[in-house]
Short mmCIF file of C-alpha atoms in Angstrom, two decimals:
data_model
loop_
_atom_site.label_atom_id
_atom_site.label_comp_id
_atom_site.label_asym_id
_atom_site.label_seq_id
_atom_site.Cartn_x
_atom_site.Cartn_y
_atom_site.Cartn_z
CA UNK C 1 120.62 49.92 48.19
CA UNK C 2 118.20 49.26 51.04
CA UNK C 3 120.96 49.60 53.62
CA UNK C 4 121.99 52.96 52.14
CA UNK C 5 118.34 54.06 52.01
CA UNK C 6 117.82 53.18 55.68
CA UNK C 7 120.91 55.16 56.75
CA UNK C 8 119.82 58.19 54.72
CA UNK C 9 116.28 57.92 56.07
CA UNK C 10 117.44 57.98 59.68
CA UNK C 11 119.69 60.94 58.92
CA UNK C 12 116.84 62.82 57.20
CA UNK C 13 114.44 62.13 60.09
CA UNK C 14 116.94 63.29 62.71
CA UNK C 15 117.58 66.45 60.73
CA UNK C 16 113.85 67.14 60.35
CA UNK C 17 113.25 66.75 64.08
CA UNK C 18 116.25 68.88 64.97
CA UNK C 19 115.61 71.74 62.53
CA UNK C 20 111.81 71.86 62.04
CA UNK C 21 109.41 72.89 64.80
CA UNK C 22 106.58 71.01 63.10
CA UNK C 23 108.43 67.71 62.95
CA UNK C 24 109.88 68.15 66.42
CA UNK C 25 106.33 68.28 67.80
CA UNK C 26 104.75 65.62 65.56
CA UNK C 27 107.43 62.93 65.27
CA UNK C 28 110.21 63.90 67.70
CA UNK C 29 109.47 61.21 70.30
CA UNK C 30 108.87 58.56 67.63
CA UNK C 31 112.19 59.25 65.91
CA UNK C 32 114.03 59.27 69.25
CA UNK C 33 112.65 55.78 69.95
CA UNK C 34 113.63 54.51 66.47
CA UNK C 35 110.01 53.88 65.56
CA UNK C 36 109.51 52.47 62.05
CA UNK C 37 108.60 54.87 59.27
CA UNK C 38 105.14 53.30 59.07
CA UNK C 39 104.42 54.55 62.61
CA UNK C 40 104.89 58.21 61.67
CA UNK C 41 101.91 60.42 60.69
CA UNK C 42 101.09 61.20 57.07
CA UNK C 43 101.72 64.69 55.67
CA UNK C 44 98.98 65.89 53.28
CA UNK C 45 99.25 68.90 50.99
CA UNK C 46 96.81 70.74 53.23
CA UNK C 47 98.92 70.06 56.33
CA UNK C 48 102.04 71.11 54.43
CA UNK C 49 100.52 74.44 53.46
CA UNK C 50 98.91 75.13 56.86
CA UNK C 51 102.16 74.43 58.71
CA UNK C 52 104.66 75.60 56.08
CA UNK C 53 106.30 78.28 58.26
CA UNK C 54 106.98 75.79 61.07
CA UNK C 55 107.86 72.91 58.76
CA UNK C 56 110.69 74.54 56.77
CA UNK C 57 114.12 74.49 58.42
CA UNK C 58 115.19 78.04 57.47
CA UNK C 59 113.46 80.55 59.77
CA UNK C 60 113.79 83.23 57.08
CA UNK C 61 111.26 81.41 54.92
CA UNK C 62 107.48 81.70 55.16
CA UNK C 63 104.60 80.56 52.99
CA UNK C 64 103.48 84.14 52.38
CA UNK C 65 107.00 85.15 51.34
CA UNK C 66 107.33 82.16 48.98
CA UNK C 67 103.90 82.81 47.46
CA UNK C 68 104.72 86.49 46.93
CA UNK C 69 107.98 85.54 45.22
CA UNK C 70 106.24 83.01 42.96
CA UNK C 71 103.53 85.50 42.04
CA UNK C 72 105.99 88.34 41.44
CA UNK C 73 107.82 89.51 38.34
CA UNK C 74 111.05 87.77 39.45
CA UNK C 75 109.49 84.35 40.06
CA UNK C 76 112.19 82.63 38.01
CA UNK C 77 115.00 84.00 40.19
CA UNK C 78 116.40 82.58 43.43
CA UNK C 79 114.58 83.52 46.62
CA UNK C 80 117.02 84.97 49.18
CA UNK C 81 119.71 84.28 46.60
CA UNK C 82 119.64 80.51 47.21
CA UNK C 83 116.20 78.90 46.96
CA UNK C 84 114.27 77.76 43.90
CA UNK C 85 110.52 78.08 44.40
CA UNK C 86 107.66 76.39 42.56
CA UNK C 87 103.88 76.20 42.77
CA UNK C 88 101.48 73.42 41.94
CA UNK C 89 97.74 73.04 41.74
CA UNK C 90 97.91 69.39 40.81
CA UNK C 91 94.73 67.62 39.79
CA UNK C 92 93.19 68.29 43.20
CA UNK C 93 92.88 72.03 42.64
CA UNK C 94 94.55 72.65 46.02
CA UNK C 95 97.53 74.93 45.63
CA UNK C 96 100.89 73.99 47.03
CA UNK C 97 104.33 75.62 47.05
CA UNK C 98 107.77 74.06 47.31
CA UNK C 99 111.31 75.29 47.97
CA UNK C 100 114.58 73.60 47.00
CA UNK C 101 117.97 74.47 48.44
CA UNK C 102 121.01 74.14 46.18
CA UNK C 103 121.85 70.58 47.25
CA UNK C 104 118.27 69.39 46.80
CA UNK C 105 118.00 70.98 43.35
CA UNK C 106 121.26 69.39 42.19
CA UNK C 107 119.93 66.04 43.39
CA UNK C 108 116.70 66.60 41.46
CA UNK C 109 118.52 67.42 38.22
CA UNK C 110 120.97 64.55 38.75
CA UNK C 111 118.02 62.16 39.06
CA UNK C 112 116.55 63.43 35.81
CA UNK C 113 119.89 63.20 33.98
CA UNK C 114 120.51 59.61 35.06
CA UNK C 115 116.91 58.63 34.32
CA UNK C 116 117.27 59.98 30.81
CA UNK C 117 120.58 58.15 30.41
CA UNK C 118 118.82 54.81 30.82
CA UNK C 119 116.75 55.57 27.69
CA UNK C 120 119.77 56.66 25.65
CA UNK C 121 119.66 60.43 26.17
CA UNK C 122 123.02 62.10 26.71
CA UNK C 123 124.77 65.45 26.15
CA UNK C 124 124.77 64.88 22.36
CA UNK C 125 121.08 64.07 21.98
CA UNK C 126 118.97 66.45 19.89
CA UNK C 127 115.88 66.88 22.03
CA UNK C 128 112.83 69.14 22.34
CA UNK C 129 110.71 69.64 25.45
CA UNK C 130 107.15 71.00 25.31
CA UNK C 131 105.78 71.63 28.77
CA UNK C 132 104.79 74.64 30.88
CA UNK C 133 105.31 78.25 29.83
CA UNK C 134 105.53 79.71 33.33
CA UNK C 135 108.67 79.86 35.49
CA UNK C 136 106.55 79.07 38.54
CA UNK C 137 106.35 75.44 37.37
CA UNK C 138 109.09 72.88 37.98
CA UNK C 139 109.06 71.52 34.40
CA UNK C 140 110.08 74.96 33.10
CA UNK C 141 113.26 74.93 35.21
CA UNK C 142 114.11 71.28 34.59
CA UNK C 143 113.89 72.05 30.87
CA UNK C 144 116.21 75.02 31.25
CA UNK C 145 118.79 72.95 33.12
CA UNK C 146 118.74 70.18 30.51
CA UNK C 147 118.97 72.61 27.57
CA UNK C 148 122.18 73.95 29.09
CA UNK C 149 123.95 70.59 28.65
CA UNK C 150 122.45 69.57 25.30
CA UNK C 151 122.72 70.75 21.69
CA UNK C 152 120.78 73.98 21.09
CA UNK C 153 117.10 73.28 20.53
CA UNK C 154 113.85 75.23 20.24
CA UNK C 155 112.26 76.73 23.37
CA UNK C 156 108.67 75.54 23.22
CA UNK C 157 105.65 75.34 25.49
CA UNK C 158 102.18 73.87 25.12
CA UNK C 159 100.45 77.28 25.08
CA UNK C 160 102.24 78.46 21.94
CA UNK C 161 100.28 78.45 18.65
CA UNK C 162 100.49 74.96 17.22
CA UNK C 163 101.78 76.39 13.95
CA UNK C 164 104.86 77.75 15.75
CA UNK C 165 105.51 74.44 17.49
CA UNK C 166 105.16 72.49 14.24
CA UNK C 167 107.50 74.88 12.42
CA UNK C 168 110.15 74.67 15.15
CA UNK C 169 110.03 70.88 15.31
CA UNK C 170 110.22 70.55 11.53
CA UNK C 171 113.27 72.79 11.53
CA UNK C 172 115.10 71.10 14.42
CA UNK C 173 114.12 67.46 13.73
CA UNK C 174 114.56 66.25 17.34
CA UNK C 175 115.26 62.57 17.96
CA UNK C 176 113.58 62.82 21.38
CA UNK C 177 110.46 64.78 22.35
CA UNK C 178 109.42 65.30 25.97
CA UNK C 179 105.87 66.48 26.65
CA UNK C 180 102.53 65.75 28.33
CA UNK C 181 100.69 62.58 27.21
CA UNK C 182 97.76 64.76 26.12
CA UNK C 183 100.06 66.76 23.82
CA UNK C 184 101.35 63.59 22.16
CA UNK C 185 97.86 63.25 20.69
CA UNK C 186 98.01 66.82 19.39
CA UNK C 187 101.39 66.26 17.72
CA UNK C 188 100.24 62.96 16.24
CA UNK C 189 97.23 64.72 14.72
CA UNK C 190 99.54 67.28 13.10
CA UNK C 191 101.78 64.49 11.76
CA UNK C 192 98.83 62.59 10.28
CA UNK C 193 97.58 65.80 8.66
CA UNK C 194 100.97 66.21 6.96
CA UNK C 195 101.87 69.49 8.63
CA UNK C 196 104.35 67.98 11.10
CA UNK C 197 107.16 65.99 9.50
CA UNK C 198 109.45 64.57 12.16
CA UNK C 199 110.88 61.12 12.98
CA UNK C 200 111.52 60.91 16.74
CA UNK C 201 112.85 57.61 18.07
CA UNK C 202 111.62 58.29 21.60
CA UNK C 203 108.73 60.17 23.22
CA UNK C 204 109.16 61.02 26.91
CA UNK C 205 105.99 61.83 28.84
CA UNK C 206 105.39 63.30 32.27
CA UNK C 207 102.97 65.10 34.63
CA UNK C 208 99.77 63.41 33.37
CA UNK C 209 98.75 59.76 33.49
CA UNK C 210 100.15 57.86 30.53
CA UNK C 211 97.67 55.39 29.02
CA UNK C 212 98.15 52.60 26.51
CA UNK C 213 96.33 54.55 23.79
CA UNK C 214 99.10 57.18 23.84
CA UNK C 215 101.76 54.48 23.48
CA UNK C 216 99.79 53.05 20.55
CA UNK C 217 99.46 56.48 18.93
CA UNK C 218 103.23 57.10 19.16
CA UNK C 219 104.00 53.65 17.77
CA UNK C 220 101.60 53.97 14.85
CA UNK C 221 102.51 57.57 14.03
CA UNK C 222 106.32 57.51 14.38
CA UNK C 223 107.27 53.92 15.29
CA UNK C 224 108.59 55.56 18.46
CA UNK C 225 109.00 54.11 21.94
CA UNK C 226 107.27 55.96 24.79
CA UNK C 227 109.07 56.23 28.16
CA UNK C 228 107.14 57.74 31.03
CA UNK C 229 108.68 59.76 33.87
CA UNK C 230 107.36 60.48 37.36
CA UNK C 231 107.82 63.99 38.73
CA UNK C 232 106.19 65.69 41.70
CA UNK C 233 106.61 69.45 42.20
CA UNK C 234 107.10 69.10 45.93
CA UNK C 235 109.59 66.21 45.68
CA UNK C 236 111.13 66.47 42.18
CA UNK C 237 111.91 63.70 39.66
CA UNK C 238 111.11 60.38 41.36
CA UNK C 239 111.03 57.72 38.65
CA UNK C 240 111.37 56.79 34.99
CA UNK C 241 110.68 53.87 32.70
CA UNK C 242 113.50 52.00 31.00
CA UNK C 243 113.34 51.07 27.31
CA UNK C 244 111.34 47.95 28.16
CA UNK C 245 108.43 50.13 29.32
CA UNK C 246 107.55 47.65 32.04
CA UNK C 247 106.94 49.95 34.99
CA UNK C 248 108.49 53.04 36.53
CA UNK C 249 111.93 52.58 38.12
CA UNK C 250 112.06 54.58 41.36
CA UNK C 251 114.97 56.60 42.76
CA UNK C 252 115.17 54.62 45.98
CA UNK C 253 118.45 56.26 46.97
CA UNK C 254 116.70 59.66 47.03
CA UNK C 255 113.26 58.69 48.37
CA UNK C 256 111.39 56.09 50.38
CA UNK C 257 108.12 55.01 48.74
CA UNK C 258 105.13 53.37 50.43
CA UNK C 259 101.97 52.19 48.65
CA UNK C 260 99.14 52.19 51.20
CA UNK C 261 95.38 51.81 51.45
CA UNK C 262 92.90 54.51 52.49
CA UNK C 263 93.87 53.91 56.16
CA UNK C 264 97.61 54.25 55.42
CA UNK C 265 98.26 50.53 55.81
CA UNK C 266 100.77 48.94 53.39
CA UNK C 267 99.40 46.85 50.53
CA UNK C 268 101.18 43.86 48.96
CA UNK C 269 103.26 44.19 45.81
CA UNK C 270 101.06 43.95 42.74
CA UNK C 271 98.01 45.35 44.59
CA UNK C 272 96.76 48.88 43.89
CA UNK C 273 96.79 51.20 46.88
CA UNK C 274 94.70 54.28 47.56
CA UNK C 275 97.74 56.57 47.68
CA UNK C 276 101.51 56.77 47.53
CA UNK C 277 103.53 58.11 50.47
CA UNK C 278 106.91 59.67 49.67
CA UNK C 279 109.70 60.55 52.09
CA UNK C 280 112.48 62.70 50.62
CA UNK C 281 116.09 61.98 51.57
CA UNK C 282 117.62 65.01 49.84
CA UNK C 283 115.68 68.22 50.60
CA UNK C 284 116.82 69.40 54.02
CA UNK C 285 115.03 72.78 53.76
CA UNK C 286 111.55 71.38 53.03
CA UNK C 287 111.59 67.92 54.63
CA UNK C 288 108.83 65.67 53.33
CA UNK C 289 108.05 62.75 55.64
CA UNK C 290 105.36 60.36 54.35
CA UNK C 291 104.03 63.01 51.99
CA UNK C 292 100.72 61.91 50.47
CA UNK C 293 100.34 61.73 46.68
CA UNK C 294 96.86 60.64 45.62
CA UNK C 295 97.99 58.39 42.77
CA UNK C 296 96.46 54.93 42.52
CA UNK C 297 99.57 52.80 42.01
CA UNK C 298 100.84 49.26 42.52
CA UNK C 299 104.40 48.12 43.09
CA UNK C 300 105.80 45.56 40.66
CA UNK C 301 105.95 41.92 41.70
CA UNK C 302 109.20 40.95 39.96
CA UNK C 303 112.56 42.64 39.17
CA UNK C 304 112.83 44.27 35.75
CA UNK C 305 114.61 42.32 33.00
CA UNK C 306 116.77 45.41 32.29
CA UNK C 307 118.85 44.73 35.39
CA UNK C 308 118.52 48.15 37.08
CA UNK C 309 118.71 47.92 40.88
CA UNK C 310 115.73 50.22 41.43
CA UNK C 311 112.37 48.67 42.22
CA UNK C 312 109.49 50.07 40.21
CA UNK C 313 105.82 50.97 40.10
CA UNK C 314 104.09 48.28 38.08
CA UNK C 315 101.13 50.51 37.25
CA UNK C 316 99.77 54.03 37.70
CA UNK C 317 96.00 54.02 37.23
CA UNK C 318 95.51 57.74 37.83
CA UNK C 319 94.53 60.09 40.61
CA UNK C 320 92.08 59.28 43.40
CA UNK C 321 90.27 62.50 42.48
CA UNK C 322 89.54 61.04 39.03
CA UNK C 323 87.26 58.33 40.42
CA UNK C 324 83.64 58.69 39.25
CA UNK C 325 80.60 57.27 41.06
CA UNK C 326 77.46 56.08 39.26
CA UNK C 327 74.17 54.43 40.11
CA UNK C 328 74.52 50.66 39.82
CA UNK C 329 72.22 48.36 37.93
CA UNK C 330 69.97 46.70 40.50
CA UNK C 331 70.65 49.30 43.19
CA UNK C 332 73.54 50.84 45.05
CA UNK C 333 76.50 52.55 43.39
CA UNK C 334 79.68 51.65 41.54
CA UNK C 335 83.00 53.52 41.32
CA UNK C 336 84.57 53.81 37.87
CA UNK C 337 87.96 55.44 37.30
CA UNK C 338 87.83 58.05 34.53
CA UNK C 339 90.68 56.28 32.74
CA UNK C 340 88.34 53.36 32.03
CA UNK C 341 86.43 55.74 29.76
CA UNK C 342 89.48 56.89 27.81
CA UNK C 343 89.44 54.02 25.32
CA UNK C 344 85.87 54.67 24.11
CA UNK C 345 86.75 58.33 23.56
CA UNK C 346 90.03 57.62 21.82
CA UNK C 347 88.25 55.09 19.62
CA UNK C 348 85.58 57.60 18.54
CA UNK C 349 86.67 59.14 15.22
CA UNK C 350 86.90 62.93 15.24
CA UNK C 351 87.53 63.44 18.99
CA UNK C 352 90.38 65.89 19.59
CA UNK C 353 90.11 66.51 23.37
CA UNK C 354 87.89 65.29 26.19
CA UNK C 355 87.11 66.04 29.81
CA UNK C 356 84.65 64.64 32.40
CA UNK C 357 82.42 66.55 34.81
CA UNK C 358 80.52 64.52 37.45
CA UNK C 359 76.80 65.36 37.72
CA UNK C 360 74.51 64.61 40.69
CA UNK C 361 72.97 61.71 38.75
CA UNK C 362 75.46 61.07 36.00
CA UNK C 363 78.22 62.57 33.86
CA UNK C 364 78.88 65.37 31.40
CA UNK C 365 81.52 64.71 28.74
CA UNK C 366 83.04 67.80 27.19
CA UNK C 367 84.77 67.24 23.85
CA UNK C 368 86.40 69.23 21.10
CA UNK C 369 86.51 67.78 17.59
CA UNK C 370 88.79 68.07 14.58
CA UNK C 371 87.81 70.65 11.96
CA UNK C 372 86.80 68.07 9.37
CA UNK C 373 84.51 66.17 11.77
CA UNK C 374 80.74 66.58 12.15
CA UNK C 375 80.19 67.55 15.82
CA UNK C 376 76.73 65.94 15.95
CA UNK C 377 77.99 62.63 14.57
CA UNK C 378 81.01 62.58 16.91
CA UNK C 379 78.85 63.54 19.90
CA UNK C 380 76.43 60.69 19.25
CA UNK C 381 79.27 58.20 18.82
CA UNK C 382 80.87 59.32 22.09
CA UNK C 383 77.61 58.94 23.99
CA UNK C 384 77.04 55.42 22.63
CA UNK C 385 80.61 54.36 23.39
CA UNK C 386 80.62 55.70 26.96
CA UNK C 387 77.21 54.22 27.74
CA UNK C 388 78.47 50.83 26.54
CA UNK C 389 81.64 51.08 28.64
CA UNK C 390 79.67 51.98 31.76
CA UNK C 391 77.10 49.25 31.13
CA UNK C 392 79.93 46.71 30.99
CA UNK C 393 80.73 47.41 34.66
CA UNK C 394 77.09 47.64 35.76
CA UNK C 395 76.89 51.44 35.89
CA UNK C 396 73.62 53.08 34.82
CA UNK C 397 73.84 56.88 34.99
CA UNK C 398 70.47 58.61 34.76
CA UNK C 399 71.96 61.67 33.13
CA UNK C 400 74.68 61.37 30.47
CA UNK C 401 75.44 64.47 28.37
CA UNK C 402 77.97 65.29 25.68
CA UNK C 403 78.95 68.93 25.22
CA UNK C 404 80.98 70.09 22.22
CA UNK C 405 83.30 73.11 22.57
CA UNK C 406 85.89 74.72 20.35
CA UNK C 407 88.73 73.83 22.71
CA UNK C 408 89.43 72.58 26.23
CA UNK C 409 91.93 74.95 27.76
CA UNK C 410 94.92 73.76 29.74
CA UNK C 411 94.84 74.43 33.44
CA UNK C 412 97.13 76.17 35.92
CA UNK C 413 100.77 77.17 35.76
CA UNK C 414 101.70 73.71 34.54
CA UNK C 415 99.30 74.01 31.57
CA UNK C 416 98.11 70.43 31.99
CA UNK C 417 94.87 68.96 30.71
CA UNK C 418 92.61 67.98 33.60
CA UNK C 419 90.73 64.75 32.97
CA UNK C 420 88.05 65.39 35.61
CA UNK C 421 86.76 68.81 36.70
CA UNK C 422 84.04 69.90 39.10
CA UNK C 423 80.67 71.10 37.79
CA UNK C 424 80.92 74.70 36.65
CA UNK C 425 84.72 74.55 36.47
CA UNK C 426 85.26 73.11 33.00
CA UNK C 427 88.32 74.63 31.36
CA UNK C 428 86.85 75.39 27.95
CA UNK C 429 87.04 77.87 25.15
CA UNK C 430 83.95 79.17 23.35
CA UNK C 431 81.14 76.67 22.94
CA UNK C 432 80.89 75.20 19.48
#
């Protein structure tokens, strides 16, 4: 595997230098001297977008042209008759665009198909996917490709009225459901209320950080296993859990992965890095060399008991942008990842959705509650629980607020739920 990966890496680097003006200037001499991958510069989303026209290997393509196509009425069609185009805002709020040639797209779908095969999904599996509604998002097109090789199922998205989704799932009775972790909670609430009546054996999640509370919810509600997948709009499907759920197996024959610290130095296996660097071996039109993804991850220490040859991410703690800073007891400051505060919120009865907004001296927690819950009671419980969780790590925010709204709207073309938003940017419906 590693020998194959090294050959493909050298081929991809030579192609990038030969066909891309950007890479010829930035890494040409290093590649010619057979410098190690770790010696090459990192590509951020900002650099990708600023240099898009010089980075792509087809001179007919430009960022403006791709953006116009994505924003146009025919965004779901092929650009120039051969390129699939997608947009992403991610959790950073910084927009990016990606293009896939035919070979790269086939590789992306092949990765997803084989990943799903390891959790028992094949061409006979009755499945339902509930992701983005817009054709500008990669999950929309992956869903379309997979529906074409599976038994007919409902076409659903997370922005549809929940009544329609519940009705379609009750009628189709899928054995596998693929959706965002945040939407698993919504479906579980409908099942507990008696409106949804399904018995899935497997829940596949993607695009948002999967936490243990979601696994517990799926187990308690349906006795279902949860298998997480790892997809990046710019790179495609990169990893998937096996049925053991002990880390994310990575497609090492399609990508090279590096877990590094804030200075782009490698960290040991089992140690969380500040970011993940991804080099694609399959997309020759949009080469990605050490592309920065701001996920806080750690590589596993030991091979998986399932026997797959792919190494895996042992943990994904969330995005770097989801780190919150608070005043520390006794002076100074302490950083707390927003995911540390998930458990107190999940444990507070009546909470339906939640979102964090950093304040100059503290934190605002926006929540929506279930119809039968008393907003004042839930709000007080949330404040107590979060204060206790922060106190446990020595954090003492001067200002801690809980705001109750009717609903927290999903964000961007991918219709994801953002865990952390900037002040004044909360994605909410009318205030309750």
